[in-house]
């Protein structure tokens, strides 16, 4: 399997790797995938009071395309409003990274991850 | 290190071996106008006679490694064809006697898919589960044998795990019952002892390119005493005593013969060299946490070391190990997106199957290459675990088997 230069770049130099305090009310955490399927993504976003994503962090267990998809996603969501971030489509990610058809599920997982992180943040907001 | 620094370090000898230069040198003598290019079946001139003599010499070299009679060696295009010929050939010849076949879930696809084809033709196949270390339990195997069992097919050395099955003991179960016993020995010839004068094996498949010989050539041992019959799968000029028609590829056969001859002469030297390097490799990585050996080093050939590095996915590991040519049981490296069926058959969980890397080394592997591999592996594991949410959770004491995952 050959990878696009963009996948290789994100894989070699992943952006925004890390962990945020998941109990922080300004942090939303999305964890998607399953080890049995060969990929698990954890995406965390830090949201400002006016609903803008100030920071994002990820950790991913999975193939190079899964790692690249989540790394790219952290770059894209930063500075976006929750609404804008929620509109990121897996096809945008797949196109940007030139993922081959067998790797499309990696971009789907990334879309699921940002949706799950937003949902987690919003459910925390409601509780408080 | 090789002089060609552009290429990765080759650690995929179980997939194929480079040809020994001594083999290649011999092969080129059987191709060109000034060489022995004749058709071994030509009886009317020296071109044919010389080619035939070369084929017969190679047949003897192969028979000598496994302690068989040269007349028991049938040349084929490779171990896949040998497996097909043995299994379908026996089933079709003895199908009136019985329609039951016993094999195992960790066999090579050439065996499994031949069995699947026979199922479509009305045969019944029992696929044995191996023990967690990859070995077939003899009691389980014996219990699977029936009145109408005509064939047992169990590989000698598993290609993914390197474990060695006790084929001598299996032969003691099949022979008294009049059941034929086929063994795929593609991965074992030249690596562990095979003595067909004592082992009660009736058919055995061999490959040229797993033993420093050429690709595109293999052989099937077909026992003469007691005599084993086969229905040919390839029809034509009646070559190879009618069992496999087709002009004999003299240069390929000579190459395979030379490779088997070298294996016989150098097996102990190879084994000592490879065992030392395998131990060096394992010792260099075993202290990383959550490292699991797939298979059984105590009951395996030294040239295969299959390891799962937990919480690291195999394909991304291979991507990190781009300076090493290795293979993985990860789903992402296969077209089917399923992790290795061999590791799954051992009862390994999917995570560990996804995390597996097979290092297979050989005659030309050097200590410097092993040391490079250790450095690369340690660096890659550290990097990928730093990226892995599963590693985080493991470090935090989370029991991953209790987590409810959003499967997709």
XYZ file of C-alpha atoms in Angstrom:
536
model
C 0.000 0.000 0.000
C 1.401 3.382 -0.894
C 0.368 6.503 0.961
C -0.116 10.049 -0.219
C 2.473 12.620 0.836
C -0.118 14.262 3.075
C -0.835 11.024 4.935
C 2.888 10.443 5.351
C 3.414 13.994 6.594
C 0.685 13.728 9.235
C 1.894 10.277 10.183
C 5.531 11.339 10.530
C 4.685 14.626 12.253
C 1.303 14.237 13.875
C -0.195 17.565 14.997
C -1.791 18.172 18.365
C -1.107 14.823 19.974
C -2.118 14.765 23.592
C -4.663 14.572 26.314
C -6.883 17.153 27.995
C -8.579 16.925 31.360
C -11.777 15.122 30.429
C -13.661 16.362 33.509
C -12.992 20.010 32.620
C -16.432 21.459 31.698
C -14.880 23.326 28.747
C -13.524 20.079 27.261
C -15.489 17.728 25.031
C -14.196 14.199 24.477
C -15.118 11.887 21.614
C -13.878 8.337 21.614
C -14.915 6.217 18.648
C -13.989 2.911 17.078
C -13.044 -0.347 18.747
C -9.768 -2.193 19.269
C -11.231 -5.288 17.663
C -11.763 -3.337 14.456
C -8.201 -2.093 14.478
C -8.855 1.571 15.176
C -9.789 3.744 18.135
C -9.753 7.558 17.971
C -9.928 9.889 20.907
C -10.500 13.511 20.014
C -10.730 16.262 22.608
C -11.753 19.860 22.040
C -11.509 22.856 24.352
C -14.371 25.254 23.782
C -14.425 28.959 24.731
C -17.405 30.602 26.385
C -18.577 31.947 23.034
C -18.634 28.479 21.494
C -15.363 28.528 19.537
C -12.965 25.573 19.553
C -9.768 27.018 21.010
C -7.712 23.871 21.050
C -7.881 20.249 20.019
C -5.907 17.121 20.946
C -5.990 13.553 19.724
C -4.652 10.107 20.275
C -5.315 7.315 17.789
C -4.715 3.597 17.709
C -4.968 2.544 14.114
C -3.389 2.489 10.714
C -1.488 5.389 9.198
C -4.596 6.743 7.486
C -6.515 6.766 10.769
C -3.699 8.639 12.490
C -3.465 11.120 9.612
C -7.260 11.644 9.523
C -7.382 12.517 13.205
C -4.279 14.703 13.034
C -5.757 16.654 10.127
C -9.056 16.963 11.957
C -7.420 18.670 14.950
C -5.931 21.252 12.592
C -9.245 21.884 10.903
C -11.455 22.251 13.986
C -9.268 24.782 15.763
C -10.798 28.243 15.542
C -14.100 26.913 14.241
C -17.425 27.294 15.986
C -19.079 24.100 17.176
C -21.585 24.407 14.387
C -18.895 24.775 11.722
C -16.885 21.895 13.136
C -19.962 19.711 13.184
C -20.313 20.193 9.464
C -16.943 18.678 8.568
C -17.615 15.749 6.282
C -15.610 12.563 6.012
C -15.421 13.116 2.270
C -13.527 16.383 2.855
C -10.965 14.538 4.945
C -10.698 11.669 2.487
C -10.197 14.099 -0.359
C -7.609 16.209 1.438
C -5.571 13.126 2.337
C -6.241 11.311 -0.964
C -7.338 8.216 0.924
C -7.833 5.086 -1.190
C -11.291 3.440 -1.068
C -10.249 0.807 1.524
C -9.278 3.623 3.899
C -12.444 5.697 3.660
C -13.607 4.226 6.977
C -10.731 6.109 8.659
C -12.219 9.431 7.552
C -15.694 8.287 8.628
C -14.259 7.570 12.045
C -12.780 11.088 12.201
C -16.155 12.621 11.377
C -17.726 10.464 14.095
C -15.040 11.621 16.520
C -15.702 15.343 16.138
C -19.462 14.782 16.358
C -18.990 12.739 19.530
C -16.701 15.383 21.061
C -19.220 18.157 20.349
C -22.027 16.073 21.775
C -20.010 15.380 24.924
C -19.282 19.078 25.390
C -22.920 20.049 24.862
C -24.207 17.452 27.306
C -21.812 18.832 29.914
C -23.041 22.346 29.215
C -26.655 21.298 29.748
C -25.829 19.680 33.075
C -24.130 22.787 34.448
C 24.669 -4.484 5.885
C 24.289 -4.876 2.193
C 25.939 -2.345 -0.056
C 22.519 -1.233 -1.260
C 21.483 1.098 1.540
C 18.345 2.255 -0.272
C 16.496 -0.975 0.347
C 14.952 -1.965 3.668
C 16.422 -4.793 5.698
C 14.808 -7.984 4.445
C 13.092 -9.852 7.263
C 10.388 -11.646 5.312
C 12.139 -14.934 4.517
C 8.943 -16.888 5.216
C 7.330 -15.067 2.281
C 10.230 -15.857 0.000
C 13.981 -16.170 0.226
C 16.532 -14.614 -2.067
C 18.144 -17.292 -4.200
C 21.506 -18.468 -3.033
C 23.991 -17.155 -5.643
C 25.345 -20.703 -5.991
C 21.857 -21.778 -7.126
C 21.534 -18.982 -9.668
C 24.963 -19.790 -11.042
C 23.935 -23.369 -11.650
C 20.596 -22.453 -13.219
C 22.029 -20.267 -15.950
C 23.881 -23.296 -17.305
C 20.562 -24.747 -18.453
C 19.115 -21.965 -20.570
C 21.220 -20.587 -23.365
C 22.433 -22.098 -26.684
C 25.798 -23.003 -25.170
C 24.121 -24.574 -22.150
C 22.008 -27.687 -21.519
C 18.735 -26.218 -22.730
C 17.265 -29.469 -24.061
C 13.869 -30.918 -23.277
C 14.375 -33.693 -20.725
C 11.685 -35.696 -22.519
C 13.644 -35.736 -25.808
C 14.973 -39.272 -26.130
C 16.611 -39.018 -29.542
C 19.623 -36.739 -28.941
C 22.166 -35.655 -26.342
C 20.387 -32.348 -25.644
C 17.520 -34.312 -24.167
C 19.723 -36.900 -22.480
C 21.818 -34.271 -20.718
C 18.796 -32.335 -19.564
C 17.218 -35.538 -18.293
C 20.392 -36.416 -16.407
C 20.343 -32.967 -14.762
C 16.691 -33.389 -13.766
C 17.389 -36.806 -12.289
C 20.385 -35.482 -10.356
C 18.171 -32.747 -8.914
C 15.487 -35.279 -8.059
C 18.087 -37.173 -6.084
C 19.266 -34.033 -4.266
C 15.700 -33.377 -3.156
C 15.099 -36.985 -2.125
C 18.376 -37.024 -0.191
C 17.388 -34.110 2.036
C 14.226 -35.888 3.168
C 15.503 -39.464 3.041
C 13.182 -40.604 0.265
C 13.579 -42.435 -3.026
C 14.045 -40.114 -6.049
C 11.236 -42.016 -7.778
C 8.886 -40.638 -5.134
C 9.465 -37.021 -6.194
C 7.008 -35.393 -8.624
C 7.884 -31.906 -9.872
C 5.175 -29.232 -9.847
C 5.007 -25.464 -10.217
C 5.206 -24.881 -6.467
C 3.864 -25.928 -3.095
C 0.398 -24.597 -3.930
C 0.160 -26.961 -6.878
C 1.609 -29.788 -4.791
C -1.059 -29.224 -2.119
C -3.795 -29.156 -4.756
C -2.481 -32.306 -6.438
C -2.137 -34.180 -3.162
C -5.524 -33.273 -1.716
C -7.716 -33.271 -4.797
C -5.722 -36.121 -6.354
C -6.261 -38.360 -3.318
C -9.886 -37.328 -2.868
C -10.726 -38.033 -6.477
C -8.910 -41.370 -6.535
C -10.153 -42.675 -3.176
C -13.521 -40.900 -3.104
C -15.380 -44.200 -3.412
C -13.697 -45.453 -0.247
C -14.751 -42.485 1.870
C -15.559 -38.813 1.713
C -14.098 -37.428 4.922
C -10.944 -35.309 5.239
C -9.307 -33.893 8.373
C -7.188 -30.725 8.365
C -6.638 -27.725 10.629
C -7.726 -24.098 10.671
C -4.164 -22.815 10.500
C -3.220 -24.529 7.247
C -2.038 -22.586 4.233
C -4.787 -21.320 1.931
C -3.673 -23.792 -0.740
C -4.797 -26.591 1.592
C -7.867 -24.850 2.981
C -9.184 -23.759 -0.389
C -8.558 -27.186 -1.927
C -10.633 -28.628 0.920
C -13.350 -26.027 0.349
C -13.494 -27.064 -3.291
C -13.873 -30.708 -2.268
C -16.715 -29.738 0.068
C -18.495 -28.296 -2.940
C -17.966 -31.664 -4.621
C -19.619 -33.521 -1.760
C -16.735 -34.278 0.578
C -16.923 -33.549 4.288
C -14.010 -31.740 5.937
C -13.186 -31.409 9.638
C -11.121 -28.286 10.430
C -9.305 -28.818 13.723
C -8.721 -25.956 16.158
C -5.096 -25.697 17.242
C -4.017 -25.218 20.841
C -3.292 -21.601 21.865
C 0.390 -22.132 20.950
C -0.535 -23.260 17.434
C 0.090 -26.986 17.890
C -2.484 -29.617 17.005
C -3.452 -31.779 19.943
C -3.019 -35.433 18.962
C -5.953 -36.616 21.073
C -8.225 -34.119 19.321
C -6.904 -35.236 15.968
C -7.393 -38.901 16.756
C -10.944 -38.237 17.906
C -11.723 -36.621 14.555
C -10.737 -39.719 12.556
C -13.656 -41.772 11.254
C -14.333 -44.954 9.315
C -14.788 -42.936 6.150
C -11.750 -40.651 6.644
C -9.468 -40.970 3.636
C -6.985 -38.153 4.192
C -5.406 -36.059 6.920
C -3.568 -32.902 5.835
C -1.491 -31.102 8.455
C 1.383 -28.742 7.710
C 4.830 -29.364 9.167
C 5.824 -25.775 10.000
C 3.285 -22.983 10.085
C 4.169 -20.049 7.856
C 2.941 -17.357 10.243
C 3.984 -18.836 13.567
C 6.896 -21.139 12.811
C 5.526 -23.872 15.095
C 6.504 -27.440 14.201
C 3.737 -30.042 14.266
C 4.613 -33.549 15.422
C 4.089 -35.181 12.037
C 5.872 -38.376 13.090
C 3.240 -38.897 15.789
C 0.357 -38.046 13.454
C 1.623 -40.656 10.986
C 1.397 -43.262 13.737
C -2.314 -42.455 14.053
C -3.143 -42.478 10.344
C -1.116 -45.396 8.967
C -2.690 -48.205 11.069
C -6.131 -46.919 10.035
C -5.295 -46.904 6.348
C -5.773 -43.131 6.192
C -3.414 -41.210 3.922
C -1.392 -38.404 5.491
C -0.378 -35.293 3.543
C 2.040 -32.722 4.933
C 2.719 -29.264 3.550
C 6.444 -28.931 4.211
C 7.040 -25.711 2.262
C 8.268 -23.947 5.405
C 10.140 -26.831 6.994
C 12.453 -28.342 4.402
C 16.001 -27.342 5.232
C 14.930 -25.861 8.548
C 14.062 -28.892 10.602
C 14.782 -32.573 10.066
C 12.555 -34.606 7.749
C 13.120 -38.361 7.527
C 10.553 -40.004 5.305
C 12.131 -43.435 5.837
C 10.745 -43.357 9.382
C 7.946 -40.749 9.318
C 4.695 -42.316 8.163
C 3.873 -39.501 5.793
C 2.315 -40.473 2.466
C 2.445 -37.177 0.594
C 4.584 -34.122 1.225
C 4.621 -30.743 -0.545
C 7.786 -28.728 -1.139
C 8.627 -25.325 -2.547
C 11.793 -24.091 -4.228
C 11.678 -20.444 -3.228
C 11.329 -20.879 0.527
C 14.709 -22.584 0.658
C 16.960 -20.249 -1.382
C 15.891 -21.805 -4.678
C 13.861 -20.339 -7.542
C 10.177 -19.415 -7.556
C 7.822 -21.296 -9.840
C 9.034 -24.768 -8.912
C 7.929 -27.236 -6.264
C 7.642 -30.929 -5.686
C 5.299 -33.481 -4.236
C 6.598 -36.575 -2.506
C 4.284 -39.478 -3.331
C 5.107 -42.617 -1.349
C 5.691 -45.855 -3.259
C 5.646 -48.268 -0.317
C 2.872 -48.496 0.696
C 1.813 -47.183 -2.672
C -0.202 -43.986 -2.883
C -2.381 -43.357 -5.934
C -3.452 -39.980 -7.247
C -5.750 -38.719 -9.920
C -3.748 -36.284 -12.040
C -4.959 -32.693 -12.010
C -2.928 -31.667 -15.065
C -3.293 -33.815 -18.163
C -1.020 -33.998 -21.178
C 2.142 -35.800 -22.120
C 2.150 -38.133 -19.137
C 5.249 -36.659 -17.530
C 6.150 -37.470 -13.930
C 4.709 -40.980 -14.182
C 1.399 -39.586 -15.328
C 0.855 -37.588 -12.154
C 1.769 -34.188 -13.573
C 2.043 -33.517 -17.271
C 3.982 -30.621 -18.703
C 7.516 -30.160 -20.015
C 9.922 -30.217 -17.112
C 11.512 -26.824 -16.438
C 15.081 -28.030 -16.337
C 16.651 -24.834 -15.010
C 14.041 -24.490 -12.262
C 14.415 -28.114 -11.274
C 18.209 -27.901 -11.263
C 17.925 -24.788 -9.092
C 15.582 -26.440 -6.633
C 17.847 -29.496 -6.503
C 20.894 -27.359 -5.822
C 19.021 -25.475 -3.099
C 18.034 -28.738 -1.420
C 21.591 -30.012 -1.762
C 22.927 -26.873 -0.082
C 20.273 -27.156 2.619
C 21.401 -30.669 3.414
C 25.045 -29.648 3.568
C 24.437 -26.455 5.560
C 21.315 -27.047 7.635
C 23.134 -27.230 10.958
C 25.201 -24.157 10.174
C 22.101 -22.241 9.038
C 20.153 -23.308 12.082
C 22.870 -22.237 14.509
C 23.268 -18.872 12.771
C 19.549 -18.172 12.604
C 18.846 -19.320 16.155
C 21.527 -16.997 17.480
C 20.059 -14.047 15.539
C 16.455 -14.869 16.480
C 17.428 -14.946 20.163
C 19.271 -11.659 19.771
C 16.198 -10.068 18.177
C 13.819 -11.397 20.807
C 16.096 -10.395 23.673
C 16.306 -6.925 22.174
C 12.558 -6.302 22.325
C 11.114 -8.595 24.975
C 11.480 -6.069 27.813
C 9.043 -3.664 26.114
C 5.820 -4.035 28.077
C 2.905 -6.065 26.757
C 4.889 -8.083 24.232
C 3.444 -11.474 23.292
C 5.038 -14.231 21.241
C 2.548 -15.845 18.867
C 3.328 -19.503 18.455
C 5.799 -21.361 20.596
C 9.526 -20.657 20.473
C 10.273 -23.965 22.193
C 8.415 -25.910 19.491
C 9.224 -23.781 16.483
C 11.764 -23.147 13.773
C 14.092 -20.269 14.637
C 13.616 -18.387 11.386
C 10.146 -17.123 12.311
C 9.460 -14.806 15.250
C 5.864 -13.596 15.421
C 5.257 -10.968 18.084
C 2.266 -8.876 19.106
C 3.026 -5.456 20.560
C -0.165 -4.703 22.440
C -1.900 -1.324 21.958
C -0.056 -0.679 18.701
C -1.782 -1.359 15.408
C 0.201 -3.527 13.008
C -0.116 -1.522 9.837
C 0.989 1.712 11.452
C 3.850 -0.226 13.011
C 4.896 -1.476 9.596
C 4.667 2.096 8.348
C 7.019 3.159 11.121
C 9.299 0.255 10.338
C 9.723 1.282 6.732
C 13.395 0.373 6.923
C 12.406 -3.218 7.684
C 10.653 -5.569 5.272
C 8.366 -7.528 7.595
C 4.760 -8.697 7.442
C 1.828 -8.213 9.783
C -1.288 -10.073 10.825
C -3.080 -6.746 10.857
C -6.317 -6.515 8.919
C -5.156 -3.357 7.240
C -2.343 -5.176 5.477
C -4.711 -7.690 3.948
C -7.199 -7.115 1.186
C -10.025 -8.606 3.246
C -9.738 -6.177 6.202
C -9.774 -9.235 8.479
C -6.932 -9.881 10.869
C -4.863 -13.027 10.388
C -7.026 -16.158 10.357
C -4.116 -18.068 11.850
C -3.865 -15.836 14.918
C -7.632 -15.864 15.324
C -7.643 -19.656 15.190
C -5.271 -19.632 18.179
C -7.887 -17.724 20.127
C -5.793 -14.544 20.126
C -8.091 -11.579 20.607
C -8.494 -9.248 17.673
C -6.402 -6.498 19.266
C -3.399 -8.775 19.555
C -3.972 -10.127 16.073
C -4.041 -6.563 14.737
C -0.826 -5.835 16.617
C 1.266 -8.677 15.281
C 4.464 -8.519 13.291
C 6.175 -11.516 11.726
C 9.935 -11.262 11.549
C 11.375 -14.037 9.428
C 15.098 -14.225 8.966
C 17.477 -16.511 7.121
C 20.843 -17.535 5.805
C 21.813 -14.026 4.708
C 20.586 -12.083 7.757
C 23.410 -10.403 9.666
C 23.914 -9.389 13.274
C 24.109 -5.739 12.208
C 20.694 -6.058 10.550
C 19.222 -7.520 13.740
C 20.656 -4.660 15.787
C 19.207 -2.109 13.379
C 15.852 -3.867 13.576
C 15.860 -3.756 17.375
C 16.589 -0.007 17.366
C 13.848 0.664 14.801
C 11.277 -1.457 16.621
C 11.931 0.148 19.991
C 11.653 3.626 18.521
C 8.465 2.819 16.625
C 6.766 1.181 19.594
C 7.571 4.156 21.810
C 6.229 6.597 19.235
C 3.019 4.713 18.509
C 2.228 4.005 22.140
C 2.619 7.716 22.816
C -0.085 8.162 20.161
C -2.305 5.341 21.381
C -5.372 6.045 23.519
C -5.399 2.354 24.434
C -1.921 2.599 25.891
C -3.082 5.611 27.943
C -6.020 3.650 29.267
C -3.840 0.640 30.023
C -1.429 2.883 31.932
C -4.377 4.357 33.838
C -5.390 0.854 34.870
C -8.487 0.648 32.696
C -9.517 -2.910 31.812
C -10.029 -2.606 28.068
C -12.125 -5.748 27.880
C -14.725 -4.048 30.110
C -15.002 -0.915 27.989
C -18.112 -0.629 25.862
C -16.770 0.237 22.422
C -18.726 1.893 19.678
C -18.025 -0.812 17.112
C -18.239 0.210 13.495
